[in-house]
JSON list of C-alpha atoms in Angstrom, two decimals:
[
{"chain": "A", "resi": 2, "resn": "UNK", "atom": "CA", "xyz": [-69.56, -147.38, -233.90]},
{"chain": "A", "resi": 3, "resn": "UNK", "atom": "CA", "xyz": [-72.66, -149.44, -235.50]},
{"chain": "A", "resi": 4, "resn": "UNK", "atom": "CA", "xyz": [-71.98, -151.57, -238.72]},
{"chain": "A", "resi": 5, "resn": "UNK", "atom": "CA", "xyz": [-73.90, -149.66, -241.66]},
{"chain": "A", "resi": 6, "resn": "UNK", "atom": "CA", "xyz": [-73.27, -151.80, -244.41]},
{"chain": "A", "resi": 7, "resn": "UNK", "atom": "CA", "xyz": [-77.06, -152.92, -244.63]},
{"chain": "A", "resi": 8, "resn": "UNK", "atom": "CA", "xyz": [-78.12, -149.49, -245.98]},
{"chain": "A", "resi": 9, "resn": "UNK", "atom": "CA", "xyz": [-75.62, -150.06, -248.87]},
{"chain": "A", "resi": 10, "resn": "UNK", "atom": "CA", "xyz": [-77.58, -152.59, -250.78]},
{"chain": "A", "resi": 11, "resn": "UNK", "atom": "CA", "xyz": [-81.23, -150.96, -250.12]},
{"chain": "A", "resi": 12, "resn": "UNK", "atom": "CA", "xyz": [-80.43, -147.18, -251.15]},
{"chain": "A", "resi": 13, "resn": "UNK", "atom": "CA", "xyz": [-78.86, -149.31, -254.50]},
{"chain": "A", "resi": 14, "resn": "UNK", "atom": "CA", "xyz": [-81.91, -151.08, -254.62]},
{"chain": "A", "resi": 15, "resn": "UNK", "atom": "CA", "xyz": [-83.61, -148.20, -254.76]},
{"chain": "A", "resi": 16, "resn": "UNK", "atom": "CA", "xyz": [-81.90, -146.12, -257.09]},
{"chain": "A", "resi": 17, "resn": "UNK", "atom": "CA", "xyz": [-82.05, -148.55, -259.94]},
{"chain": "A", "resi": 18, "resn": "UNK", "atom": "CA", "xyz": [-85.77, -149.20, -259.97]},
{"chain": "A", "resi": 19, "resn": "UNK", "atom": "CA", "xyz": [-85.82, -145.75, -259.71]},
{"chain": "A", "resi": 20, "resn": "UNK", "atom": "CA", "xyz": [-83.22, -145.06, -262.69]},
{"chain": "A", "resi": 21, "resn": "UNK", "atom": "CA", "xyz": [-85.02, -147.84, -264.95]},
{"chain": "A", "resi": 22, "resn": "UNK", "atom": "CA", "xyz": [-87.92, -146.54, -264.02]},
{"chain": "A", "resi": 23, "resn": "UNK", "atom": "CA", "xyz": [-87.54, -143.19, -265.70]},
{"chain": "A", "resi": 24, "resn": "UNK", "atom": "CA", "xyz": [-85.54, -144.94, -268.82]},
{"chain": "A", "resi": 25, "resn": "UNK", "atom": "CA", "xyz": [-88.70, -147.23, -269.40]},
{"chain": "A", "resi": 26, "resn": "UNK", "atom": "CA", "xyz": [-91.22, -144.55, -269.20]},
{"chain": "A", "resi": 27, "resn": "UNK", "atom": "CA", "xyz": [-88.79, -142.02, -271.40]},
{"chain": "A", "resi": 28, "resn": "UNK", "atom": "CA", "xyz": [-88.49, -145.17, -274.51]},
{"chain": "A", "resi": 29, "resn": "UNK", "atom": "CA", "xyz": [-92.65, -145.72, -274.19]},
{"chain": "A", "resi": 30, "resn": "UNK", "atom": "CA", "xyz": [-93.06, -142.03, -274.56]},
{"chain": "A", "resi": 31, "resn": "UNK", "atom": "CA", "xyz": [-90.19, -141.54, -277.20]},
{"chain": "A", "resi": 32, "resn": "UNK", "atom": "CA", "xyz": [-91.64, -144.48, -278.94]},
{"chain": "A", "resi": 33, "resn": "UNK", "atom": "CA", "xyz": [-95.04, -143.58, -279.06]},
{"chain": "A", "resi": 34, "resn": "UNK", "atom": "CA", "xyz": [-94.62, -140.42, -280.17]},
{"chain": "A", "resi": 35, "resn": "UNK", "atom": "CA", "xyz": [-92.50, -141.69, -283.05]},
{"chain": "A", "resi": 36, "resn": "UNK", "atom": "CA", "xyz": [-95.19, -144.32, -283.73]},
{"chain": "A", "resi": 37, "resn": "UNK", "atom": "CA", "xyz": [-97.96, -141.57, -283.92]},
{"chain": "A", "resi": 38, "resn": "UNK", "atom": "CA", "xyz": [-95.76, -138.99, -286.12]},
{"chain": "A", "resi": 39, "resn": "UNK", "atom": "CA", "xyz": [-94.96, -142.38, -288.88]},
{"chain": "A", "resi": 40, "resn": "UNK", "atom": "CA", "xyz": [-99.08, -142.99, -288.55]},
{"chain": "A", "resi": 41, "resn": "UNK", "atom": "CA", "xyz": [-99.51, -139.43, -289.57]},
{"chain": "A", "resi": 42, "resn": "UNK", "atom": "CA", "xyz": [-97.04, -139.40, -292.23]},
{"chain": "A", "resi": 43, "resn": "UNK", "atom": "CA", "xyz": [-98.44, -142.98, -293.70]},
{"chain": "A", "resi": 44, "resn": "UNK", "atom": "CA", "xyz": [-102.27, -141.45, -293.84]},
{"chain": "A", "resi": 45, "resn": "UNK", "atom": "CA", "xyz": [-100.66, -138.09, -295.37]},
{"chain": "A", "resi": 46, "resn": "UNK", "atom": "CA", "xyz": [-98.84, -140.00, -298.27]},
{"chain": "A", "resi": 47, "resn": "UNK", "atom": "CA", "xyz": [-101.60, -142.17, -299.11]},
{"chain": "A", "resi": 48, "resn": "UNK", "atom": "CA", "xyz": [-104.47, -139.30, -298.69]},
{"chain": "A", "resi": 49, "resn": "UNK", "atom": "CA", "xyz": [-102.32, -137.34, -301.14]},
{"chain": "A", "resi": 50, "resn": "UNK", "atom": "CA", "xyz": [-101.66, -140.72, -303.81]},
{"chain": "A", "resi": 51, "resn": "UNK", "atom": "CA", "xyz": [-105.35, -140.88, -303.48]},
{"chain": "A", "resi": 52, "resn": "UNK", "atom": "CA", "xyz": [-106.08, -137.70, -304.54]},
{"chain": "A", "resi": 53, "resn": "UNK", "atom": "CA", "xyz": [-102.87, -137.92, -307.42]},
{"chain": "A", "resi": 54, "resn": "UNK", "atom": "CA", "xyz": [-105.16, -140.98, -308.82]},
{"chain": "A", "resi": 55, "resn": "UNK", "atom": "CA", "xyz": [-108.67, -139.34, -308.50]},
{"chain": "A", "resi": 56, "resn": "UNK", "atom": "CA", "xyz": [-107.23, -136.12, -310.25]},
{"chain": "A", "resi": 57, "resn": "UNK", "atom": "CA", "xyz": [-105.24, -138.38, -313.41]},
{"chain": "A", "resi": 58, "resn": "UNK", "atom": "CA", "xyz": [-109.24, -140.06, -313.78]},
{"chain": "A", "resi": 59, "resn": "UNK", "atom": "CA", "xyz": [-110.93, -136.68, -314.15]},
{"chain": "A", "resi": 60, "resn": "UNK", "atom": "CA", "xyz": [-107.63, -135.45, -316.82]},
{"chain": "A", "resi": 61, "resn": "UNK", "atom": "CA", "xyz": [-108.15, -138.34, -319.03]},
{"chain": "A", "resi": 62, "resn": "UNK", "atom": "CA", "xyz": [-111.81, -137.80, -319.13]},
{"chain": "A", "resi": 63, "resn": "UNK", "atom": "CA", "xyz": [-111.67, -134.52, -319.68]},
{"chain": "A", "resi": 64, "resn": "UNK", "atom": "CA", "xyz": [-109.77, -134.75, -323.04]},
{"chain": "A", "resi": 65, "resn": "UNK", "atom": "CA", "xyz": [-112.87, -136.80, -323.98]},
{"chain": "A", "resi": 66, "resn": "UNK", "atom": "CA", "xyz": [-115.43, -135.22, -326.40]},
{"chain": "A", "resi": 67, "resn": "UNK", "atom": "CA", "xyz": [-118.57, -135.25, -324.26]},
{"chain": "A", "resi": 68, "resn": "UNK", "atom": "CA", "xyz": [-120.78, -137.85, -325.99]},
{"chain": "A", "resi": 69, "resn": "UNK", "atom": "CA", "xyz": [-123.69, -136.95, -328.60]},
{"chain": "A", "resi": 70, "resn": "UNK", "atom": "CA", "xyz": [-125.85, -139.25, -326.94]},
{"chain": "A", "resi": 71, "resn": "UNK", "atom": "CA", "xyz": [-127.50, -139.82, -323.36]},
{"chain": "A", "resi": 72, "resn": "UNK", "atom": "CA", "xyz": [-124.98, -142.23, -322.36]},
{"chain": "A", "resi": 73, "resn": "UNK", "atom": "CA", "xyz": [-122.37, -140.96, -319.70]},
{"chain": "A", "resi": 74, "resn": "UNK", "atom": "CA", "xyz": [-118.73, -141.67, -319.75]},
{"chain": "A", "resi": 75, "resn": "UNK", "atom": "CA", "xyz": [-116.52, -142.59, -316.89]},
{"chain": "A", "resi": 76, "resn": "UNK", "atom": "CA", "xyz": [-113.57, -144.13, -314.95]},
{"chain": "A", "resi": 77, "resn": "UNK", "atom": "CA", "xyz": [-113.53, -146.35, -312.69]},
{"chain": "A", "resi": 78, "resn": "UNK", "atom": "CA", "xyz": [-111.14, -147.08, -310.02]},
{"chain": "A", "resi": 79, "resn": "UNK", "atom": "CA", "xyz": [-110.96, -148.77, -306.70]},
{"chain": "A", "resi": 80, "resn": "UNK", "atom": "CA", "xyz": [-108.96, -147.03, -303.73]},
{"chain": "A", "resi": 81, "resn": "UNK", "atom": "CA", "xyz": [-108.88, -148.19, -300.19]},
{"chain": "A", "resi": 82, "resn": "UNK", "atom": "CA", "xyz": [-111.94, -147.72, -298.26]},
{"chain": "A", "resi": 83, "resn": "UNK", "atom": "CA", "xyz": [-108.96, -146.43, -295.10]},
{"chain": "A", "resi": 84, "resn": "UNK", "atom": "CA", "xyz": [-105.51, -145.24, -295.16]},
{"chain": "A", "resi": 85, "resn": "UNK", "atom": "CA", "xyz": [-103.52, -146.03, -292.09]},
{"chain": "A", "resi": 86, "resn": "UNK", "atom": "CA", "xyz": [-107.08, -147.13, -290.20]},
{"chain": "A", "resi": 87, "resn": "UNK", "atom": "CA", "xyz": [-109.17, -143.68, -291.23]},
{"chain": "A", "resi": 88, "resn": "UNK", "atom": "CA", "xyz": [-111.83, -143.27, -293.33]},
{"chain": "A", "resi": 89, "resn": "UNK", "atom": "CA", "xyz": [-111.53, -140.62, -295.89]},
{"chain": "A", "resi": 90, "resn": "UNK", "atom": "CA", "xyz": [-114.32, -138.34, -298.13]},
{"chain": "A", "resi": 91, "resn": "UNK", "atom": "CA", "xyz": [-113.52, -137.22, -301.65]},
{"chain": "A", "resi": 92, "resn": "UNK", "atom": "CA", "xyz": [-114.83, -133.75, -302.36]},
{"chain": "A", "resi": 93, "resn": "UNK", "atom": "CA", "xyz": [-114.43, -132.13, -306.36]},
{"chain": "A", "resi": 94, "resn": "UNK", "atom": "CA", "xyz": [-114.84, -128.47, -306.00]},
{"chain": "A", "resi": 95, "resn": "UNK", "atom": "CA", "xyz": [-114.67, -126.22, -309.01]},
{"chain": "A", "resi": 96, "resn": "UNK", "atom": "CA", "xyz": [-113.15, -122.84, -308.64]},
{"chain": "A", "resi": 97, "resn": "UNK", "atom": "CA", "xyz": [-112.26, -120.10, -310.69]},
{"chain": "A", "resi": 98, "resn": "UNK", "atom": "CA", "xyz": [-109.27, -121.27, -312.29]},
{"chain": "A", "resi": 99, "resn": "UNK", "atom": "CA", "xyz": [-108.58, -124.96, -311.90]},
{"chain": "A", "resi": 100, "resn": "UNK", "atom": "CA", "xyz": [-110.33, -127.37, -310.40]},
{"chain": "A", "resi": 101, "resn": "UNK", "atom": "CA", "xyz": [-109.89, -128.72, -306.76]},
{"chain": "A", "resi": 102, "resn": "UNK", "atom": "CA", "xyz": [-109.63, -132.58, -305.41]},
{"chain": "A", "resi": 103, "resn": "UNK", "atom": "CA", "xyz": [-110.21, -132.33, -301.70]},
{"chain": "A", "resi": 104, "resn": "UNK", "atom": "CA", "xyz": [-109.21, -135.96, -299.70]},
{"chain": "A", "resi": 105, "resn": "UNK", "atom": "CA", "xyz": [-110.01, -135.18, -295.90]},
{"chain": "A", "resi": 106, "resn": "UNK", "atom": "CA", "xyz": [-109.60, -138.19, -293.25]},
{"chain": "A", "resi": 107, "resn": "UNK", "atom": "CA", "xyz": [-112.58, -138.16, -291.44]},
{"chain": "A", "resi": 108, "resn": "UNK", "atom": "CA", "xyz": [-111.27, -139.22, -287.95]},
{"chain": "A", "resi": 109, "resn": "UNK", "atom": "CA", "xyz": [-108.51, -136.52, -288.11]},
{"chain": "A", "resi": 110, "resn": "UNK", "atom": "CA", "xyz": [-107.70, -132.89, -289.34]},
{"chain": "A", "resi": 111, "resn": "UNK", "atom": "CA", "xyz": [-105.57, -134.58, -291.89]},
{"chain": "A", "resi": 112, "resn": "UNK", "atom": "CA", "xyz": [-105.74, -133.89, -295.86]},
{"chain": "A", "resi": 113, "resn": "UNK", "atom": "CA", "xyz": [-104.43, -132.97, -299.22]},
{"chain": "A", "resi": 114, "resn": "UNK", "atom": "CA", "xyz": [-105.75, -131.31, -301.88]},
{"chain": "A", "resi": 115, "resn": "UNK", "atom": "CA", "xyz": [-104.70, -131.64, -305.64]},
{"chain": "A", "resi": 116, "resn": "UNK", "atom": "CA", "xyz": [-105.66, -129.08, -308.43]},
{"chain": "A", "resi": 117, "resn": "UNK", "atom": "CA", "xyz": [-105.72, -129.58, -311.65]},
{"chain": "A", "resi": 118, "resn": "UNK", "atom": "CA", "xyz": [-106.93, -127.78, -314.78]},
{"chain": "A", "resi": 119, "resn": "UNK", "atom": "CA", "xyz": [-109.83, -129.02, -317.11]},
{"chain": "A", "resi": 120, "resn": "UNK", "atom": "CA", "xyz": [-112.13, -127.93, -320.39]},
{"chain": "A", "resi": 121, "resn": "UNK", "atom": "CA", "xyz": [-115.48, -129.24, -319.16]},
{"chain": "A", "resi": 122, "resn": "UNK", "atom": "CA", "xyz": [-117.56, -127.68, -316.18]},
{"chain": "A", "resi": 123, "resn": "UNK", "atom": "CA", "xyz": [-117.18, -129.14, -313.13]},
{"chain": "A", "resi": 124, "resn": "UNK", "atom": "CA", "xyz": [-120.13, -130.15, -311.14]},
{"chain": "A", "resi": 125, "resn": "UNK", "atom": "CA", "xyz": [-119.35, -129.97, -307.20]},
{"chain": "A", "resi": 126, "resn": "UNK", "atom": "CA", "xyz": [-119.64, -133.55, -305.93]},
{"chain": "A", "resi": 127, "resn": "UNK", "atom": "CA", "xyz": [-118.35, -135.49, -302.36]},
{"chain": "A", "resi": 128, "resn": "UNK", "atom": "CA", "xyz": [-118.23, -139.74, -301.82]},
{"chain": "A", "resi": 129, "resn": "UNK", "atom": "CA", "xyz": [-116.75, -141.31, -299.48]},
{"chain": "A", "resi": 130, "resn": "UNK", "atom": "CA", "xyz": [-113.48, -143.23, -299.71]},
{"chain": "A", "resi": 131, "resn": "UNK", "atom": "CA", "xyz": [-112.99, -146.56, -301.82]},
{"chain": "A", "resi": 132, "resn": "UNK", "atom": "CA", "xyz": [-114.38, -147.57, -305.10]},
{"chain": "A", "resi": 133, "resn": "UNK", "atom": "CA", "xyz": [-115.46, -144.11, -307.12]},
{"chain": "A", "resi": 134, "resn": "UNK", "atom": "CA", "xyz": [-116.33, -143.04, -310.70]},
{"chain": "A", "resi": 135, "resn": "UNK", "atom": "CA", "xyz": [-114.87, -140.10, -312.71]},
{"chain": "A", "resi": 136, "resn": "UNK", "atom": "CA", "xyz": [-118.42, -139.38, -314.67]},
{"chain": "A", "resi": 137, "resn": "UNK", "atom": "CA", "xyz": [-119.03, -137.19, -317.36]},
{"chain": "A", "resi": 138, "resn": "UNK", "atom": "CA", "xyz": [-122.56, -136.49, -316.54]},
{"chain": "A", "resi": 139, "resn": "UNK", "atom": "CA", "xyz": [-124.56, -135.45, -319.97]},
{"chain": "A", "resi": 140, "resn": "UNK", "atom": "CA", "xyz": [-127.60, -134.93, -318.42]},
{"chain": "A", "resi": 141, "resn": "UNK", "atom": "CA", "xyz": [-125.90, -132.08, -315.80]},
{"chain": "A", "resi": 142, "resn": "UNK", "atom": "CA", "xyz": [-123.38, -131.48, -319.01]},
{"chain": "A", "resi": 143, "resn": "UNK", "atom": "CA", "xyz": [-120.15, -131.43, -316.06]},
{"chain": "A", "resi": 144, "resn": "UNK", "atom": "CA", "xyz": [-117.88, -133.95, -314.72]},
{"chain": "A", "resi": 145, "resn": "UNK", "atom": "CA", "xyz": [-118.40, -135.67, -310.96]},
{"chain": "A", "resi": 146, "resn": "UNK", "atom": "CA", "xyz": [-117.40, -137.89, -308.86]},
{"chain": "A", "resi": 147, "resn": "UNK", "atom": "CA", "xyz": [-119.86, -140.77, -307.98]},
{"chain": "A", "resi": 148, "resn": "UNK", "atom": "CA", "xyz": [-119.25, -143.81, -305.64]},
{"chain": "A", "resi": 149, "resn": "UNK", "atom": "CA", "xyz": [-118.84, -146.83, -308.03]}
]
């Protein structure tokens, strides 16, 4: 009968690079996809504080009288040019009833919209992401969004 103790400590070897192996590969895959669903959320969130601000500009300056004058009115406020490494596009969209805020990422199929509901007409008006005005136009007689 042959001495088969020398297989012992190769098939162990084996079956523990094996074993961590699979482990490793299960954590970089668990942890990736965790990483990518918190990115998501993070762009979400601050897509939809964007749009929170952009909307409370265009409330206050709607409960202004428009101006006798030629000389426009507006807000202005500075918002990250990216949220969570995405640039982003503003869009104002009046409908029938209230008034739409439309903040799409453009590198994703990510967004948020906020409505809100105003006195003054609403002229349709996209910018990109970053430092924008809330305008009360008087020569269009509407509100817009401009880039600052």
């Amino acid at each position: 009968m042959g001495d088969t103790r020398a297989v012992s400590p190769a098939v162990t070897q084996a079956l523990t690079i094996g074993i961590s192996t699979i482990l490793i590969t299960g954590l970089l895959l668990g942890g990736s996809s965790y990483v990518d669903n918190k990115r998501e959320q993070t762009v979400r969130q601050g897509l939809q504080d964007i749009g929170s601000g952009v909307a409370s500009d265009f409330v206050r300056l709607d409960q202004f009288d428009p101006p006798g004058g030629s000389q426009d009115v507006s807000f202005t406020s500075d918002y990250p040019d990216r949220v969570g490494g995405e640039a982003y596009r503003i869009a104002l969209v009046q409908s029938s009833d209230l008034t739409t805020i439309y903040v799409n990422s453009t590198a994703s199929d990510l967004g948020t919209q906020v409505r809100f509901e105003n006195a003054n007409d609403i002229c349709d008006s996209r910018v990109a992401g970053g430092a924008i005005e809330a305008v009360y136009n008087t020569s269009r007689d509407c509100l817009e969004v401009q880039t600052a």
